[in-house]
Amino acid sequence: SQTIHQWPATLVQPVGSPLSLECTVEGTSNPNLYWYRQAAGRGLQLLFYSVGIGQISSEVPQNLSASRPQDRQFILSSKKLLLSDSGFYLCAWSGVDTQYFGPGTRLTVL
Amino acid sequence: SQQGEEDPQALSIQEGENATMNCSYKTSINNLQWYRQNSGRGLVHLILIRSNEREKHSGRLRVTLDTSKKSSSLLITASRAADTASYFCATASGDAGNNRKLIWGLGTSLAVNP
């Protein structure tokens, strides 16, 4: 069966510090991968998606970037965090029709 | 961008009652999906209905789709306290059978009181 992991679960970072969030998927090959951000009490904002290694599509211009160094690994990064980067970050992979989500990372930028 | 709009934004009911949530969308779709999110957790897929289907059931869930009105409804029957969560609709367009992007609504927050 397929599983998706995200870490860390919680992160508190100062403004201007770098960020690296990791997502890995097990039990499937060549998945589509997604990074979402969810502000408190709000819907999902798609940040990046990837259909293959090294292929990244950016949905929202910002100071975040994504990379896919391996088939089942998706990384979200920032060189300098802003206060507005706080939120709940969700990674997902898609099968034929549906998306399967990881447990999320709660990021607080102070 | 958000295509779906769920209403109501928040719903509070008593255990045992039925809960109905609605979703409207703007463009033609291949399918519409409903997801549940418990507080502080990832989303869980509930049910998918394709554009050529009008109604679908899964346990206590019933989903309808009206493509002429570009709307869908999710009915949860005999609600339980464990159904307390946010519910999101999402639509898939374009690449049939291998959706690359889902367009998400803003969600309905359901509270089921024991």
PDB file of C-alpha atoms in Angstrom:
ATOM      1  CA  SER A   1       0.000   0.000   0.000  1.00  0.00           C
ATOM      2  CA  GLN A   2       1.042   3.584  -0.554  1.00  0.00           C
ATOM      3  CA  THR A   3       2.094   5.901   2.237  1.00  0.00           C
ATOM      4  CA  ILE A   4       3.221   9.497   2.276  1.00  0.00           C
ATOM      5  CA  HIS A   5       5.480  11.027   4.888  1.00  0.00           C
ATOM      6  CA  GLN A   6       6.172  14.633   5.762  1.00  0.00           C
ATOM      7  CA  TRP A   7       8.603  16.083   8.218  1.00  0.00           C
ATOM      8  CA  PRO A   8       8.962  17.864  10.427  1.00  0.00           C
ATOM      9  CA  ALA A   9       5.454  17.918  11.877  1.00  0.00           C
ATOM     10  CA  THR A  10       5.950  21.289  13.520  1.00  0.00           C
ATOM     11  CA  LEU A  11       8.496  24.022  12.909  1.00  0.00           C
ATOM     12  CA  VAL A  12       9.088  27.443  14.429  1.00  0.00           C
ATOM     13  CA  GLN A  13      11.537  29.586  12.516  1.00  0.00           C
ATOM     14  CA  PRO A  14      12.703  33.213  12.759  1.00  0.00           C
ATOM     15  CA  VAL A  15      12.106  35.632   9.907  1.00  0.00           C
ATOM     16  CA  GLY A  16      14.955  35.500   7.410  1.00  0.00           C
ATOM     17  CA  SER A  17      15.969  31.933   8.192  1.00  0.00           C
ATOM     18  CA  PRO A  18      16.039  29.172   5.551  1.00  0.00           C
ATOM     19  CA  LEU A  19      13.445  26.441   5.205  1.00  0.00           C
ATOM     20  CA  SER A  20      13.477  22.863   4.028  1.00  0.00           C
ATOM     21  CA  LEU A  21      10.406  20.632   4.212  1.00  0.00           C
ATOM     22  CA  GLU A  22      10.591  17.095   2.931  1.00  0.00           C
ATOM     23  CA  CYS A  23       7.960  14.762   1.568  1.00  0.00           C
ATOM     24  CA  THR A  24       8.448  11.147   0.534  1.00  0.00           C
ATOM     25  CA  VAL A  25       6.058   8.635  -0.942  1.00  0.00           C
ATOM     26  CA  GLU A  26       6.261   4.863  -0.670  1.00  0.00           C
ATOM     27  CA  GLY A  27       4.547   2.147  -2.625  1.00  0.00           C
ATOM     28  CA  THR A  28       4.052   3.889  -5.954  1.00  0.00           C
ATOM     29  CA  SER A  29       6.170   4.921  -8.908  1.00  0.00           C
ATOM     30  CA  ASN A  30       6.257   8.158 -10.887  1.00  0.00           C
ATOM     31  CA  PRO A  31       3.530   9.872  -8.889  1.00  0.00           C
ATOM     32  CA  ASN A  32       2.403  13.421  -9.466  1.00  0.00           C
ATOM     33  CA  LEU A  33       3.473  15.371  -6.386  1.00  0.00           C
ATOM     34  CA  TYR A  34       2.034  18.545  -4.924  1.00  0.00           C
ATOM     35  CA  TRP A  35       2.813  21.163  -2.284  1.00  0.00           C
ATOM     36  CA  TYR A  36      -0.082  23.110  -0.803  1.00  0.00           C
ATOM     37  CA  ARG A  37      -0.287  25.801   1.837  1.00  0.00           C
ATOM     38  CA  GLN A  38      -3.314  26.314   4.023  1.00  0.00           C
ATOM     39  CA  ALA A  39      -3.773  29.456   6.103  1.00  0.00           C
ATOM     40  CA  ALA A  40      -5.737  29.111   9.341  1.00  0.00           C
ATOM     41  CA  GLY A  41      -9.403  28.399   8.622  1.00  0.00           C
ATOM     42  CA  ARG A  42      -8.905  28.696   4.875  1.00  0.00           C
ATOM     43  CA  GLY A  43      -8.795  26.521   1.808  1.00  0.00           C
ATOM     44  CA  LEU A  44      -5.841  25.020   0.017  1.00  0.00           C
ATOM     45  CA  GLN A  45      -3.465  27.066  -2.098  1.00  0.00           C
ATOM     46  CA  LEU A  46      -1.479  25.039  -4.613  1.00  0.00           C
ATOM     47  CA  LEU A  47       2.165  26.120  -4.522  1.00  0.00           C
ATOM     48  CA  PHE A  48       3.983  23.625  -6.752  1.00  0.00           C
ATOM     49  CA  TYR A  49       3.343  20.395  -8.567  1.00  0.00           C
ATOM     50  CA  SER A  50       5.639  17.942 -10.273  1.00  0.00           C
ATOM     51  CA  VAL A  51       4.976  15.264 -12.868  1.00  0.00           C
ATOM     52  CA  GLY A  52       8.496  13.824 -12.804  1.00  0.00           C
ATOM     53  CA  ILE A  53      12.055  14.152 -11.544  1.00  0.00           C
ATOM     54  CA  GLY A  54      13.309  17.681 -12.054  1.00  0.00           C
ATOM     55  CA  GLN A  55       9.963  18.869 -13.452  1.00  0.00           C
ATOM     56  CA  ILE A  56       8.430  21.554 -11.273  1.00  0.00           C
ATOM     57  CA  SER A  57       5.499  23.825 -12.026  1.00  0.00           C
ATOM     58  CA  SER A  58       5.056  26.899  -9.871  1.00  0.00           C
ATOM     59  CA  GLU A  59       1.571  28.154  -9.271  1.00  0.00           C
ATOM     60  CA  VAL A  60       2.210  31.178  -7.087  1.00  0.00           C
ATOM     61  CA  PRO A  61       5.210  33.527  -7.401  1.00  0.00           C
ATOM     62  CA  GLN A  62       6.814  33.847  -3.978  1.00  0.00           C
ATOM     63  CA  ASN A  63      10.025  33.286  -2.120  1.00  0.00           C
ATOM     64  CA  LEU A  64       9.487  29.518  -1.999  1.00  0.00           C
ATOM     65  CA  SER A  65      10.943  26.925  -4.338  1.00  0.00           C
ATOM     66  CA  ALA A  66      10.498  23.202  -4.824  1.00  0.00           C
ATOM     67  CA  SER A  67      12.701  20.403  -6.030  1.00  0.00           C
ATOM     68  CA  ARG A  68      12.228  16.764  -6.894  1.00  0.00           C
ATOM     69  CA  PRO A  69      15.645  15.118  -6.713  1.00  0.00           C
ATOM     70  CA  GLN A  70      14.231  11.576  -6.724  1.00  0.00           C
ATOM     71  CA  ASP A  71      11.065  10.009  -8.078  1.00  0.00           C
ATOM     72  CA  ARG A  72       9.330   9.839  -4.713  1.00  0.00           C
ATOM     73  CA  GLN A  73      10.897  12.794  -2.924  1.00  0.00           C
ATOM     74  CA  PHE A  74       9.592  16.352  -3.013  1.00  0.00           C
ATOM     75  CA  ILE A  75      11.257  19.204  -1.153  1.00  0.00           C
ATOM     76  CA  LEU A  76       9.944  22.674  -0.386  1.00  0.00           C
ATOM     77  CA  SER A  77      12.559  25.317   0.343  1.00  0.00           C
ATOM     78  CA  SER A  78      13.094  28.952   1.067  1.00  0.00           C
ATOM     79  CA  LYS A  79      16.291  30.947   1.431  1.00  0.00           C
ATOM     80  CA  LYS A  80      14.712  33.589   3.679  1.00  0.00           C
ATOM     81  CA  LEU A  81      11.382  33.112   5.387  1.00  0.00           C
ATOM     82  CA  LEU A  82       8.804  35.880   5.666  1.00  0.00           C
ATOM     83  CA  LEU A  83       6.114  36.258   8.314  1.00  0.00           C
ATOM     84  CA  SER A  84       3.551  35.578   5.602  1.00  0.00           C
ATOM     85  CA  ASP A  85       5.047  32.119   5.027  1.00  0.00           C
ATOM     86  CA  SER A  86       3.429  30.874   8.229  1.00  0.00           C
ATOM     87  CA  GLY A  87       0.812  28.230   7.630  1.00  0.00           C
ATOM     88  CA  PHE A  88       0.054  24.558   7.314  1.00  0.00           C
ATOM     89  CA  TYR A  89       1.985  22.900   4.488  1.00  0.00           C
ATOM     90  CA  LEU A  90       0.602  19.786   2.907  1.00  0.00           C
ATOM     91  CA  CYS A  91       2.244  17.421   0.479  1.00  0.00           C
ATOM     92  CA  ALA A  92       0.123  15.166  -1.706  1.00  0.00           C
ATOM     93  CA  TRP A  93       0.539  12.596  -4.449  1.00  0.00           C
ATOM     94  CA  SER A  94      -2.005  11.675  -7.047  1.00  0.00           C
ATOM     95  CA  GLY A  95      -3.088   8.382  -8.470  1.00  0.00           C
ATOM     96  CA  VAL A  96      -5.430   8.179 -11.435  1.00  0.00           C
ATOM     97  CA  ASP A  97      -8.072  10.561 -10.131  1.00  0.00           C
ATOM     98  CA  THR A  98      -7.609  11.336  -6.466  1.00  0.00           C
ATOM     99  CA  GLN A  99      -4.985  12.983  -4.309  1.00  0.00           C
ATOM    100  CA  TYR A 100      -3.551  11.467  -1.140  1.00  0.00           C
ATOM    101  CA  PHE A 101      -2.249  13.774   1.511  1.00  0.00           C
ATOM    102  CA  GLY A 102       0.502  13.639   4.051  1.00  0.00           C
ATOM    103  CA  PRO A 103      -0.023  14.662   7.680  1.00  0.00           C
ATOM    104  CA  GLY A 104       1.216  18.217   7.106  1.00  0.00           C
ATOM    105  CA  THR A 105       3.819  20.550   8.625  1.00  0.00           C
ATOM    106  CA  ARG A 106       2.735  23.433  10.828  1.00  0.00           C
ATOM    107  CA  LEU A 107       5.177  26.319  10.158  1.00  0.00           C
ATOM    108  CA  THR A 108       5.260  29.373  12.366  1.00  0.00           C
ATOM    109  CA  VAL A 109       7.528  32.222  11.355  1.00  0.00           C
ATOM    110  CA  LEU A 110       8.283  34.664  14.178  1.00  0.00           C
TER     111      LEU A 110
ATOM    112  CA  SER B   1      -7.162  29.755  -7.859  1.00  0.00           C
ATOM    113  CA  GLN B   2     -10.288  28.585  -6.087  1.00  0.00           C
ATOM    114  CA  GLN B   3     -13.115  27.475  -8.330  1.00  0.00           C
ATOM    115  CA  GLY B   4     -15.386  25.707  -5.922  1.00  0.00           C
ATOM    116  CA  GLU B   5     -17.460  27.540  -3.417  1.00  0.00           C
ATOM    117  CA  GLU B   6     -18.958  25.571  -0.604  1.00  0.00           C
ATOM    118  CA  ASP B   7     -21.922  26.656   1.411  1.00  0.00           C
ATOM    119  CA  PRO B   8     -22.592  26.973   4.156  1.00  0.00           C
ATOM    120  CA  GLN B   9     -19.175  28.050   5.424  1.00  0.00           C
ATOM    121  CA  ALA B  10     -20.053  26.572   8.807  1.00  0.00           C
ATOM    122  CA  LEU B  11     -22.697  24.115   9.939  1.00  0.00           C
ATOM    123  CA  SER B  12     -23.593  22.963  13.442  1.00  0.00           C
ATOM    124  CA  ILE B  13     -25.970  20.055  14.006  1.00  0.00           C
ATOM    125  CA  GLN B  14     -26.898  17.493  16.629  1.00  0.00           C
ATOM    126  CA  GLU B  15     -25.722  13.919  16.507  1.00  0.00           C
ATOM    127  CA  GLY B  16     -28.113  11.796  14.468  1.00  0.00           C
ATOM    128  CA  GLU B  17     -29.203  14.624  12.188  1.00  0.00           C
ATOM    129  CA  ASN B  18     -28.323  14.828   8.509  1.00  0.00           C
ATOM    130  CA  ALA B  19     -25.789  17.337   7.220  1.00  0.00           C
ATOM    131  CA  THR B  20     -25.934  18.790   3.720  1.00  0.00           C
ATOM    132  CA  MET B  21     -23.133  20.779   2.137  1.00  0.00           C
ATOM    133  CA  ASN B  22     -23.147  22.333  -1.298  1.00  0.00           C
ATOM    134  CA  CYS B  23     -20.433  23.124  -3.792  1.00  0.00           C
ATOM    135  CA  SER B  24     -20.633  25.292  -6.886  1.00  0.00           C
ATOM    136  CA  TYR B  25     -18.021  25.538  -9.621  1.00  0.00           C
ATOM    137  CA  LYS B  26     -17.461  27.623 -12.711  1.00  0.00           C
ATOM    138  CA  THR B  27     -16.021  25.597 -15.595  1.00  0.00           C
ATOM    139  CA  SER B  28     -16.742  22.214 -17.159  1.00  0.00           C
ATOM    140  CA  ILE B  29     -15.262  19.323 -15.249  1.00  0.00           C
ATOM    141  CA  ASN B  30     -14.223  15.678 -15.618  1.00  0.00           C
ATOM    142  CA  ASN B  31     -15.029  14.828 -12.041  1.00  0.00           C
ATOM    143  CA  LEU B  32     -15.781  16.369  -8.678  1.00  0.00           C
ATOM    144  CA  GLN B  33     -14.371  15.059  -5.423  1.00  0.00           C
ATOM    145  CA  TRP B  34     -15.111  15.556  -1.752  1.00  0.00           C
ATOM    146  CA  TYR B  35     -12.450  15.445   0.946  1.00  0.00           C
ATOM    147  CA  ARG B  36     -12.542  15.636   4.725  1.00  0.00           C
ATOM    148  CA  GLN B  37      -9.980  17.320   6.952  1.00  0.00           C
ATOM    149  CA  ASN B  38      -9.891  16.780  10.665  1.00  0.00           C
ATOM    150  CA  SER B  39      -8.390  19.661  12.614  1.00  0.00           C
ATOM    151  CA  GLY B  40      -4.637  19.889  12.129  1.00  0.00           C
ATOM    152  CA  ARG B  41      -4.479  16.862   9.837  1.00  0.00           C
ATOM    153  CA  GLY B  42      -4.117  16.103   6.174  1.00  0.00           C
ATOM    154  CA  LEU B  43      -7.096  15.718   3.860  1.00  0.00           C
ATOM    155  CA  VAL B  44      -8.752  12.380   3.261  1.00  0.00           C
ATOM    156  CA  HIS B  45     -10.534  11.530   0.041  1.00  0.00           C
ATOM    157  CA  LEU B  46     -14.202  10.631   0.561  1.00  0.00           C
ATOM    158  CA  ILE B  47     -15.888  10.180  -2.773  1.00  0.00           C
ATOM    159  CA  LEU B  48     -15.525  10.999  -6.461  1.00  0.00           C
ATOM    160  CA  ILE B  49     -18.356  11.587  -8.911  1.00  0.00           C
ATOM    161  CA  ARG B  50     -17.740  11.793 -12.632  1.00  0.00           C
ATOM    162  CA  SER B  51     -19.328  14.336 -14.931  1.00  0.00           C
ATOM    163  CA  ASN B  52     -21.607  11.702 -16.485  1.00  0.00           C
ATOM    164  CA  GLU B  53     -22.927  10.558 -13.094  1.00  0.00           C
ATOM    165  CA  ARG B  54     -25.740  12.203 -11.177  1.00  0.00           C
ATOM    166  CA  GLU B  55     -25.627  10.470  -7.810  1.00  0.00           C
ATOM    167  CA  LYS B  56     -23.236   8.304  -5.869  1.00  0.00           C
ATOM    168  CA  HIS B  57     -23.340   6.625  -2.468  1.00  0.00           C
ATOM    169  CA  SER B  58     -20.658   5.466  -0.079  1.00  0.00           C
ATOM    170  CA  GLY B  59     -21.821   4.286   3.335  1.00  0.00           C
ATOM    171  CA  ARG B  60     -23.547   7.257   5.005  1.00  0.00           C
ATOM    172  CA  LEU B  61     -22.413   9.616   2.248  1.00  0.00           C
ATOM    173  CA  ARG B  62     -24.508  10.615  -0.720  1.00  0.00           C
ATOM    174  CA  VAL B  63     -23.187  12.927  -3.406  1.00  0.00           C
ATOM    175  CA  THR B  64     -25.181  14.474  -6.223  1.00  0.00           C
ATOM    176  CA  LEU B  65     -23.928  16.350  -9.250  1.00  0.00           C
ATOM    177  CA  ASP B  66     -25.889  18.723 -11.460  1.00  0.00           C
ATOM    178  CA  THR B  67     -23.651  19.738 -14.342  1.00  0.00           C
ATOM    179  CA  SER B  68     -26.307  22.057 -15.785  1.00  0.00           C
ATOM    180  CA  LYS B  69     -26.190  24.104 -12.586  1.00  0.00           C
ATOM    181  CA  LYS B  70     -22.496  23.429 -12.002  1.00  0.00           C
ATOM    182  CA  SER B  71     -23.191  22.309  -8.473  1.00  0.00           C
ATOM    183  CA  SER B  72     -22.818  19.328  -6.181  1.00  0.00           C
ATOM    184  CA  SER B  73     -24.086  18.411  -2.763  1.00  0.00           C
ATOM    185  CA  LEU B  74     -22.714  16.129  -0.072  1.00  0.00           C
ATOM    186  CA  LEU B  75     -25.192  14.588   2.342  1.00  0.00           C
ATOM    187  CA  ILE B  76     -24.006  12.874   5.508  1.00  0.00           C
ATOM    188  CA  THR B  77     -26.813  10.881   7.073  1.00  0.00           C
ATOM    189  CA  ALA B  78     -27.173  10.010  10.753  1.00  0.00           C
ATOM    190  CA  SER B  79     -24.204  12.184  11.685  1.00  0.00           C
ATOM    191  CA  ARG B  80     -21.813  11.289  14.483  1.00  0.00           C
ATOM    192  CA  ALA B  81     -19.511  13.393  16.607  1.00  0.00           C
ATOM    193  CA  ALA B  82     -16.610  11.836  14.676  1.00  0.00           C
ATOM    194  CA  ASP B  83     -17.913  13.524  11.497  1.00  0.00           C
ATOM    195  CA  THR B  84     -16.837  16.880  12.944  1.00  0.00           C
ATOM    196  CA  ALA B  85     -14.342  18.181  10.369  1.00  0.00           C
ATOM    197  CA  SER B  86     -13.958  20.515   7.426  1.00  0.00           C
ATOM    198  CA  TYR B  87     -15.243  19.260   4.095  1.00  0.00           C
ATOM    199  CA  PHE B  88     -13.807  20.402   0.781  1.00  0.00           C
ATOM    200  CA  CYS B  89     -14.942  19.916  -2.772  1.00  0.00           C
ATOM    201  CA  ALA B  90     -12.411  19.807  -5.589  1.00  0.00           C
ATOM    202  CA  THR B  91     -12.875  19.661  -9.336  1.00  0.00           C
ATOM    203  CA  ALA B  92     -10.697  18.093 -12.008  1.00  0.00           C
ATOM    204  CA  SER B  93     -10.636  19.384 -15.563  1.00  0.00           C
ATOM    205  CA  GLY B  94      -8.462  18.815 -18.593  1.00  0.00           C
ATOM    206  CA  ASP B  95      -6.311  15.685 -18.575  1.00  0.00           C
ATOM    207  CA  ALA B  96      -8.879  12.949 -18.037  1.00  0.00           C
ATOM    208  CA  GLY B  97      -7.735   9.972 -16.005  1.00  0.00           C
ATOM    209  CA  ASN B  98      -4.585  11.640 -14.744  1.00  0.00           C
ATOM    210  CA  ASN B  99      -5.508  14.852 -13.060  1.00  0.00           C
ATOM    211  CA  ARG B 100      -2.580  17.152 -12.578  1.00  0.00           C
ATOM    212  CA  LYS B 101      -4.346  19.869 -10.663  1.00  0.00           C
ATOM    213  CA  LEU B 102      -7.484  19.969  -8.610  1.00  0.00           C
ATOM    214  CA  ILE B 103      -9.321  23.228  -8.105  1.00  0.00           C
ATOM    215  CA  TRP B 104     -10.355  23.517  -4.462  1.00  0.00           C
ATOM    216  CA  GLY B 105     -13.213  25.170  -2.668  1.00  0.00           C
ATOM    217  CA  LEU B 106     -12.800  26.980   0.622  1.00  0.00           C
ATOM    218  CA  GLY B 107     -14.567  24.304   2.648  1.00  0.00           C
ATOM    219  CA  THR B 108     -17.475  23.831   5.016  1.00  0.00           C
ATOM    220  CA  SER B 109     -16.738  23.473   8.706  1.00  0.00           C
ATOM    221  CA  LEU B 110     -19.089  20.892  10.220  1.00  0.00           C
ATOM    222  CA  ALA B 111     -19.602  20.553  13.963  1.00  0.00           C
ATOM    223  CA  VAL B 112     -21.644  17.588  15.186  1.00  0.00           C
ATOM    224  CA  ASN B 113     -22.683  18.052  18.788  1.00  0.00           C
ATOM    225  CA  PRO B 114     -23.173  14.963  20.969  1.00  0.00           C
TER     226      PRO B 114
END
